[in-house]
Amino acid sequence: MITKASRQNRCRPIVMKFGGSSVADADCFRAVGEVVLRALPRAPLVVLSATHKTTDELLHMARSAESGALAEALSERDRMLSRHRDLATELIAPSSCRPVLALLESVRDELERTLRGVHALGVIPRPNLDALLGVGERLSSFIMATYLDAEWFDVRTVLRTDAAFGAAQPDEAAILALVRTHLVGRLRPGRVVVTQGYVGATAQGQPTTLGR
């Protein structure tokens, strides 16, 4: 017997969080996709980490540039992006993959500017490091959204934090108001929305990370 309570539970959006080992490779992405699609009646909001070890790689390339090893840092960047490109092209048909490839090229340029700036300064300011470390979540979530033909949502729109870079604290009241304004209306049965874990933004729009 279907009760009023069970109908309400079935329609209430479900948040599905997947960590880095859950999106380690194409087979993992497919497995996550199967789980998410089974939850379609519950309006799933999918929250993804970066792919396995990507955040470590980003941190290492920042430290390489900081220590003067710019060529090594750029090589690390290229290897990381190549792995994501291979992942995307294995999962997504060529006709649908162009937005992912465009994002990868944009991130390549973004990392180039960041790493060259770090090399020139000899140090990476904490706000810049947070922006760099959030790249992995942007990539994994965009690939998953494209793979599932889902909506990609930038969590920094709603996940308001303070400016304690590296261990930012969420502002729950601000988040609630922003979620009601920008996110709730996107969540409905039969539709998937994919977003990111680990990252947020200050009221001034500076990217932050919540700590590891």
Rosetta silent file (secondary structure, phi, psi, omega in degrees, C-alpha in Angstrom):
SEQUENCE: MITKASRQNRCRPIVMKFGGSSVADADCFRAVGEVVLRALPRAPLVVLSATHKTTDELLHMARSAESGALAEALSERDRMLSRHRDLATELIAPSSCRPVLALLESVRDELERTLRGVHALGVIPRPNLDALLGVGERLSSFIMATYLDAEWFDVRTVLRTDAAFGAAQPDEAAILALVRTHLVGRLRPGRVVVTQGYVGATAQGQPTTLGR
SCORE:     score description
SCORE:     0.000 S_00000001
   1 L     0.000  129.529  179.500    0.000    0.000    0.000 S_00000001
   2 L   -90.538  115.217 -179.459    1.392    3.413   -0.989 S_00000001
   3 L   -91.611  169.008  176.283    0.889    5.883    1.825 S_00000001
   4 H   -60.550  -40.266  179.762    1.040    9.661    1.708 S_00000001
   5 H   -63.191  -41.153 -179.085    4.392    9.519    3.543 S_00000001
   6 H   -67.881  -35.630  176.029    5.878    7.088    1.019 S_00000001
   7 H   -63.875  -40.763  178.982    4.769    9.307   -1.867 S_00000001
   8 H   -64.642  -41.805  179.858    6.435   12.292   -0.211 S_00000001
   9 H   -63.936  -37.615 -178.043    9.666   10.351    0.355 S_00000001
  10 H   -68.077  -29.097 -177.513    9.728    9.220   -3.251 S_00000001
  11 H   -90.972  -14.330 -178.702    9.428   12.818   -4.490 S_00000001
  12 L   -73.023  129.814 -179.621   11.925   14.320   -2.058 S_00000001
  13 L   -57.738  145.687  177.870   15.276   14.956   -3.806 S_00000001
  14 L  -112.885  134.922  174.760   18.113   12.659   -2.837 S_00000001
  15 E   -95.041  126.155 -176.961   21.732   13.802   -2.534 S_00000001
  16 E  -119.581  110.785 -176.736   24.176   11.178   -3.831 S_00000001
  17 E  -103.497  129.507  179.136   27.842   11.767   -2.917 S_00000001
  18 E  -124.790  125.435 -179.416   30.616    9.836   -4.666 S_00000001
  19 L   -82.196 -179.721 -173.217   34.247   10.079   -3.587 S_00000001
  20 H   -60.669  -38.119  179.790   37.388    9.926   -5.685 S_00000001
  21 H   -70.688  -20.037  177.431   37.739    6.146   -5.712 S_00000001
  22 H   -77.462  -16.378  178.613   34.147    5.897   -6.992 S_00000001
  23 H  -126.502   42.821 -174.908   35.122    7.883  -10.098 S_00000001
  24 L   -74.649  -30.030 -176.466   38.610    6.487  -10.595 S_00000001
  25 L  -156.784 -175.798 -174.622   38.131    5.343  -14.199 S_00000001
  26 H   -63.939  -39.857  178.406   35.565    4.797  -16.946 S_00000001
  27 H   -62.088  -39.242  176.651   34.202    1.589  -15.417 S_00000001
  28 H   -64.295  -42.042  177.205   33.669    3.421  -12.126 S_00000001
  29 H   -59.183  -42.838 -179.910   31.867    6.242  -13.949 S_00000001
  30 H   -63.949  -40.352  179.753   29.577    3.693  -15.597 S_00000001
  31 H   -65.077  -43.003  176.218   28.840    2.056  -12.252 S_00000001
  32 H   -61.390  -43.382  179.099   28.022    5.417  -10.682 S_00000001
  33 H   -57.449  -40.813  178.879   25.831    6.246  -13.659 S_00000001
  34 H   -63.605  -41.945  178.502   23.814    3.072  -13.165 S_00000001
  35 H   -63.119  -44.232 -177.859   23.242    3.900   -9.496 S_00000001
  36 H   -64.849  -44.206 -176.966   22.200    7.461  -10.341 S_00000001
  37 H   -65.935  -29.548  175.596   19.791    6.463  -13.085 S_00000001
  38 H   -67.762  -21.763 -179.516   18.042    4.042  -10.743 S_00000001
  39 L   -94.338    7.674 -177.113   17.385    7.045   -8.499 S_00000001
  40 H   -51.702  -38.927  178.811   15.798    9.181  -11.229 S_00000001
  41 H   -62.961  -15.535 -177.313   12.336    9.134   -9.585 S_00000001
  42 H  -103.070   17.638  174.664   13.898   10.809   -6.533 S_00000001
  43 L    54.623   62.223 -171.893   15.321   13.852   -8.343 S_00000001
  44 L   -69.485  134.322  167.045   18.994   13.023   -7.669 S_00000001
  45 E  -104.281  113.042 -174.797   21.557   15.697   -6.910 S_00000001
  46 E   -97.785  122.969 -178.607   24.910   14.044   -7.622 S_00000001
  47 E  -111.885  119.392 -174.413   27.918   15.425   -5.735 S_00000001
  48 E  -114.087  143.114  165.600   31.305   14.331   -7.080 S_00000001
  49 L   -83.255  172.972  169.433   34.851   14.446   -5.843 S_00000001
  50 L   -65.240  157.649  175.482   37.783   14.778   -8.213 S_00000001
  51 L   -62.033  157.613 -171.574   38.894   11.556   -9.858 S_00000001
  52 L   -50.263  123.386  175.175   41.215    9.391   -7.778 S_00000001
  53 L    75.783   -0.210 -177.554   44.499   11.183   -6.883 S_00000001
  54 H   -64.353  -41.471 -179.998   43.745   14.269   -9.030 S_00000001
  55 H   -63.187  -38.503  175.668   43.801   16.674   -6.087 S_00000001
  56 H   -61.100  -40.838  179.853   47.176   15.245   -5.033 S_00000001
  57 H   -64.911  -41.954  179.182   48.447   15.813   -8.572 S_00000001
  58 H   -63.606  -41.925  177.735   47.243   19.408   -8.588 S_00000001
  59 H   -63.782  -41.146 -178.765   48.925   20.071   -5.266 S_00000001
  60 H   -65.850  -39.964 -179.300   52.165   18.491   -6.484 S_00000001
  61 H   -68.568  -33.077  175.402   52.240   20.575   -9.675 S_00000001
  62 H   -64.199  -43.993  179.740   51.699   23.737   -7.598 S_00000001
  63 H   -67.671  -34.273  177.063   54.603   22.800   -5.333 S_00000001
  64 H   -62.889  -46.975  178.803   56.773   21.975   -8.369 S_00000001
  65 H   -63.235  -38.981 -178.783   56.147   25.418   -9.855 S_00000001
  66 H   -63.529  -35.107 -178.091   56.729   27.021   -6.471 S_00000001
  67 L   -85.073   -1.344  177.848   60.123   25.317   -6.155 S_00000001
  68 L   104.459   -4.287 -176.969   61.215   26.475   -9.617 S_00000001
  69 L   -92.605   67.031 -175.769   60.459   23.299  -11.573 S_00000001
  70 H   -64.218  -43.148 -178.415   58.042   24.889  -14.043 S_00000001
  71 H   -59.844  -40.334  178.339   58.664   22.366  -16.837 S_00000001
  72 H   -65.265  -41.345  179.281   57.860   19.514  -14.451 S_00000001
  73 H   -62.437  -42.925 -179.927   54.702   21.275  -13.292 S_00000001
  74 H   -68.216  -35.218  175.602   53.491   21.795  -16.858 S_00000001
  75 H   -65.225  -40.742  176.927   54.227   18.162  -17.713 S_00000001
  76 H   -62.363  -41.479  176.340   52.199   17.067  -14.691 S_00000001
  77 H   -58.443  -47.020 -177.089   49.363   19.289  -15.872 S_00000001
  78 H   -64.706  -37.792  178.140   49.438   17.750  -19.334 S_00000001
  79 H   -66.364  -41.329  179.511   49.411   14.197  -17.961 S_00000001
  80 H   -64.257  -44.290  179.804   46.468   14.984  -15.712 S_00000001
  81 H   -69.512  -34.985  177.407   44.474   16.577  -18.523 S_00000001
  82 H   -62.616  -40.019  178.528   45.358   13.763  -20.927 S_00000001
  83 H   -63.371  -41.156  177.703   43.951   11.247  -18.467 S_00000001
  84 H   -68.043  -35.986  177.454   40.700   13.203  -18.247 S_00000001
  85 H   -64.449  -42.952  177.754   40.552   13.499  -22.010 S_00000001
  86 H   -62.681  -40.743  178.092   40.950    9.735  -22.366 S_00000001
  87 H   -60.578  -48.096 -177.685   38.240    9.203  -19.765 S_00000001
  88 H   -63.356  -44.840 -176.776   35.830   11.517  -21.559 S_00000001
  89 H   -71.414  -23.322  174.661   36.409   10.067  -25.008 S_00000001
  90 H   -74.894  -32.945 -174.757   35.926    6.532  -23.686 S_00000001
  91 H   -90.148  -32.088 -164.552   32.608    7.419  -22.063 S_00000001
  92 L  -118.430  137.082  178.430   31.078    9.998  -24.396 S_00000001
  93 L   -62.500  146.353 -178.117   30.262    9.868  -28.099 S_00000001
  94 H   -54.133  -35.382 -178.450   32.352   12.239  -30.254 S_00000001
  95 H   -67.709  -21.489 -178.870   29.297   14.284  -31.201 S_00000001
  96 H  -105.876   -5.530 -170.793   28.636   15.036  -27.517 S_00000001
  97 H   -88.469  -11.707 -174.311   32.224   15.326  -26.296 S_00000001
  98 H   -57.373  -41.691  178.128   33.102   18.725  -27.736 S_00000001
  99 H   -61.378  -35.681  178.142   32.036   20.721  -24.627 S_00000001
 100 H   -66.719  -44.407  179.771   34.258   18.519  -22.449 S_00000001
 101 H   -64.018  -36.018  176.966   37.219   18.949  -24.778 S_00000001
 102 H   -66.351  -39.783  177.170   36.640   22.706  -24.792 S_00000001
 103 H   -63.550  -42.742  179.447   36.618   22.735  -20.983 S_00000001
 104 H   -60.806  -39.556  178.730   39.859   20.761  -20.883 S_00000001
 105 H   -67.635  -39.461  177.577   41.501   23.266  -23.210 S_00000001
 106 H   -64.488  -41.528  178.624   40.239   26.153  -21.087 S_00000001
 107 H   -66.765  -36.065  176.798   41.564   24.501  -17.924 S_00000001
 108 H   -57.637  -46.499  179.219   44.891   23.901  -19.649 S_00000001
 109 H   -66.697  -40.232  179.377   45.217   27.647  -20.275 S_00000001
 110 H   -60.949  -45.824  179.631   44.028   28.479  -16.763 S_00000001
 111 H   -67.967  -34.181  176.605   46.629   26.180  -15.205 S_00000001
 112 H   -58.429  -49.118 -179.618   49.308   27.560  -17.507 S_00000001
 113 H   -62.931  -44.185 -177.877   48.692   31.083  -16.212 S_00000001
 114 H   -63.453  -48.355 -175.656   48.519   29.950  -12.606 S_00000001
 115 H   -67.932  -37.575  176.809   51.667   27.820  -12.695 S_00000001
 116 H   -66.717  -37.309  177.038   53.695   30.449  -14.528 S_00000001
 117 H   -65.761  -40.890  177.394   52.583   33.018  -11.979 S_00000001
 118 H   -63.290  -42.061  179.409   53.563   30.733   -9.102 S_00000001
 119 H   -61.711  -41.726 -178.637   56.941   30.112  -10.721 S_00000001
 120 H   -67.792  -38.647 -178.230   57.542   33.839  -11.096 S_00000001
 121 H   -80.443  -28.927 -174.215   56.562   34.614   -7.497 S_00000001
 122 L    78.901   10.209  179.035   58.205   31.581   -5.939 S_00000001
 123 L  -158.515  150.635  174.702   55.104   31.068   -3.800 S_00000001
 124 L  -112.245  114.041  177.518   51.442   30.268   -4.332 S_00000001
 125 L   -58.673  146.072 -175.365   49.072   32.431   -2.277 S_00000001
 126 H   -56.469  -41.505  177.045   46.494   30.370   -0.427 S_00000001
 127 H   -59.872  -39.156  178.415   43.504   31.782   -2.389 S_00000001
 128 H   -67.357  -37.064  177.949   45.212   30.823   -5.660 S_00000001
 129 H   -64.679  -41.146  178.130   45.968   27.362   -4.316 S_00000001
 130 H   -61.582  -42.813  178.554   42.316   26.835   -3.402 S_00000001
 131 H   -60.684  -41.072 -179.847   41.252   27.855   -6.903 S_00000001
 132 H   -67.722  -42.936 -175.376   43.766   25.420   -8.389 S_00000001
 133 H   -69.056  -18.913  177.841   42.826   22.527   -6.095 S_00000001
 134 L   -83.339   -2.435 -177.685   39.165   22.781   -7.088 S_00000001
 135 H   -61.571  -39.759 -176.030   39.911   22.040  -10.742 S_00000001
 136 H   -59.989  -40.872  178.687   39.539   18.275  -10.294 S_00000001
 137 H   -66.699  -38.059  177.253   35.941   18.531   -9.093 S_00000001
 138 H   -61.000  -42.958 -177.239   35.036   20.776  -12.003 S_00000001
 139 H   -69.776  -49.689 -176.739   36.420   18.259  -14.479 S_00000001
 140 H   -62.333  -42.214 -177.560   34.963   15.092  -12.979 S_00000001
 141 H   -69.363  -35.687  179.642   31.516   16.620  -12.508 S_00000001
 142 H   -70.351  -39.259  176.325   31.397   18.054  -16.022 S_00000001
 143 H   -62.847  -44.569 -179.800   32.416   14.729  -17.556 S_00000001
 144 H   -64.294  -43.335  179.967   29.766   12.924  -15.498 S_00000001
 145 H   -61.043  -41.133  178.887   27.073   15.462  -16.382 S_00000001
 146 H   -67.924  -42.169  178.936   27.881   15.116  -20.073 S_00000001
 147 H   -59.480  -41.834 -177.401   27.999   11.326  -19.839 S_00000001
 148 H   -88.253   -1.024 -173.237   24.558   11.221  -18.168 S_00000001
 149 L    54.535   45.958 -176.476   23.111   14.001  -20.349 S_00000001
 150 L  -109.797  174.573  175.756   22.429   15.790  -17.058 S_00000001
 151 E   -85.807  132.154  173.190   22.604   19.382  -15.894 S_00000001
 152 E   -92.597  131.758 -178.483   25.980   20.566  -14.578 S_00000001
 153 L  -126.457  129.204  178.956   25.669   22.961  -11.640 S_00000001
 154 L   -81.083  108.029 -175.119   28.516   25.032  -10.204 S_00000001
 155 H   -62.850  -21.329  179.763   28.231   24.482   -6.449 S_00000001
 156 H   -64.166  -15.757  175.476   30.166   27.695   -5.825 S_00000001
 157 H   -65.026  -31.612 -173.424   26.936   29.487   -6.721 S_00000001
 158 L  -121.002  -21.725 -174.318   25.357   28.301   -3.474 S_00000001
 159 L   -88.701   81.372 -177.364   28.063   26.960   -1.159 S_00000001
 160 E   -76.895  132.043  179.635   28.948   30.199    0.603 S_00000001
 161 E  -132.109  173.300  168.933   31.947   30.055    2.936 S_00000001
 162 L   -80.265 -172.693 -176.408   34.222   32.319    4.919 S_00000001
 163 L  -102.409   30.141  175.347   37.707   33.185    3.629 S_00000001
 164 L   -83.469   74.795 -173.234   39.627   30.592    5.658 S_00000001
 165 L   -56.474  135.729 -177.846   41.261   29.212    2.523 S_00000001
 166 L    93.444  -22.809  177.562   42.171   25.549    2.795 S_00000001
 167 L  -154.115   50.798 -174.394   39.653   24.911    5.564 S_00000001
 168 L   -66.490  143.559  179.695   36.749   27.222    4.730 S_00000001
 169 L  -100.522  127.903  178.887   33.689   27.119    6.970 S_00000001
 170 E   -66.725  144.297  174.427   30.255   26.985    5.342 S_00000001
 171 L   -98.363   95.695 -169.203   27.774   29.762    6.109 S_00000001
 172 H   -62.538  -39.422 -179.556   24.682   27.635    6.607 S_00000001
 173 H   -64.937  -43.916  178.670   22.153   30.462    6.610 S_00000001
 174 H   -65.349  -40.457  179.653   23.535   31.935    3.394 S_00000001
 175 H   -61.093  -45.586 -179.302   23.702   28.490    1.794 S_00000001
 176 H   -58.281  -45.376 -179.833   20.065   27.766    2.630 S_00000001
 177 H   -65.003  -41.638 -178.714   18.925   31.018    1.041 S_00000001
 178 H   -69.564  -38.169  177.723   21.095   30.507   -2.047 S_00000001
 179 H   -62.479  -43.622  178.943   19.989   26.884   -2.471 S_00000001
 180 H   -62.030  -36.313 -176.965   16.349   27.927   -2.364 S_00000001
 181 H   -78.474  -42.428 -167.306   17.008   30.610   -4.966 S_00000001
 182 H  -109.823  -18.828 -170.229   19.359   28.823   -7.366 S_00000001
 183 L  -119.272  -41.894 -172.403   19.148   25.057   -6.880 S_00000001
 184 H   -55.141  -42.532 -177.469   15.872   23.732   -5.515 S_00000001
 185 H   -66.053  -15.666  178.915   13.916   24.544   -8.659 S_00000001
 186 H   -84.461  -15.899 -173.728   16.319   22.469  -10.743 S_00000001
 187 L   -94.653  114.223  176.960   15.653   19.285   -8.763 S_00000001
 188 L  -153.514  154.574 -178.121   12.720   17.248   -9.972 S_00000001
 189 L   -54.500  139.571  179.362   11.906   13.603  -10.651 S_00000001
 190 L    86.838    2.378 -177.218   13.320   12.239  -13.891 S_00000001
 191 L  -131.602  139.363  178.731   16.150   14.770  -13.980 S_00000001
 192 L  -109.017  135.028  170.888   19.767   14.543  -12.778 S_00000001
 193 E  -118.457  131.141 -177.283   21.794   17.513  -11.559 S_00000001
 194 E  -115.364  131.078  179.734   25.554   17.014  -11.097 S_00000001
 195 E  -139.649 -166.109 -170.140   27.685   19.236   -8.899 S_00000001
 196 E  -118.993  149.211  165.769   30.909   19.233   -6.892 S_00000001
 197 L   -95.211  176.307  167.979   32.087   18.430   -3.392 S_00000001
 198 L    76.167  -26.105 -172.338   35.047   19.996   -1.565 S_00000001
 199 E  -114.729  156.262  174.502   34.705   23.499   -3.057 S_00000001
 200 E  -153.331 -159.981  178.299   32.807   26.668   -2.250 S_00000001
 201 E  -156.729  151.333  175.274   33.194   30.427   -2.618 S_00000001
 202 L   -76.838  173.492  177.086   33.253   33.531   -0.497 S_00000001
 203 L   -62.676  -23.418  178.009   30.649   36.274   -0.775 S_00000001
 204 L   -88.271    1.905  176.416   33.109   38.062   -3.062 S_00000001
 205 L    87.717    8.732  178.016   33.228   35.032   -5.388 S_00000001
 206 L   -76.576  128.438  178.611   36.706   33.788   -4.445 S_00000001
 207 E   -63.730  141.218  176.890   36.931   29.969   -4.753 S_00000001
 208 E  -130.925  164.964  169.530   37.580   28.133   -1.497 S_00000001
 209 E  -121.550  153.772 -174.140   38.105   24.553   -0.413 S_00000001
 210 L   -92.288    2.003 -179.250   36.571   22.950    2.650 S_00000001
 211 L    95.134  158.412 -174.887   39.654   21.013    3.680 S_00000001
 212 L  -107.730    0.000    0.000   40.584   17.388    3.191 S_00000001
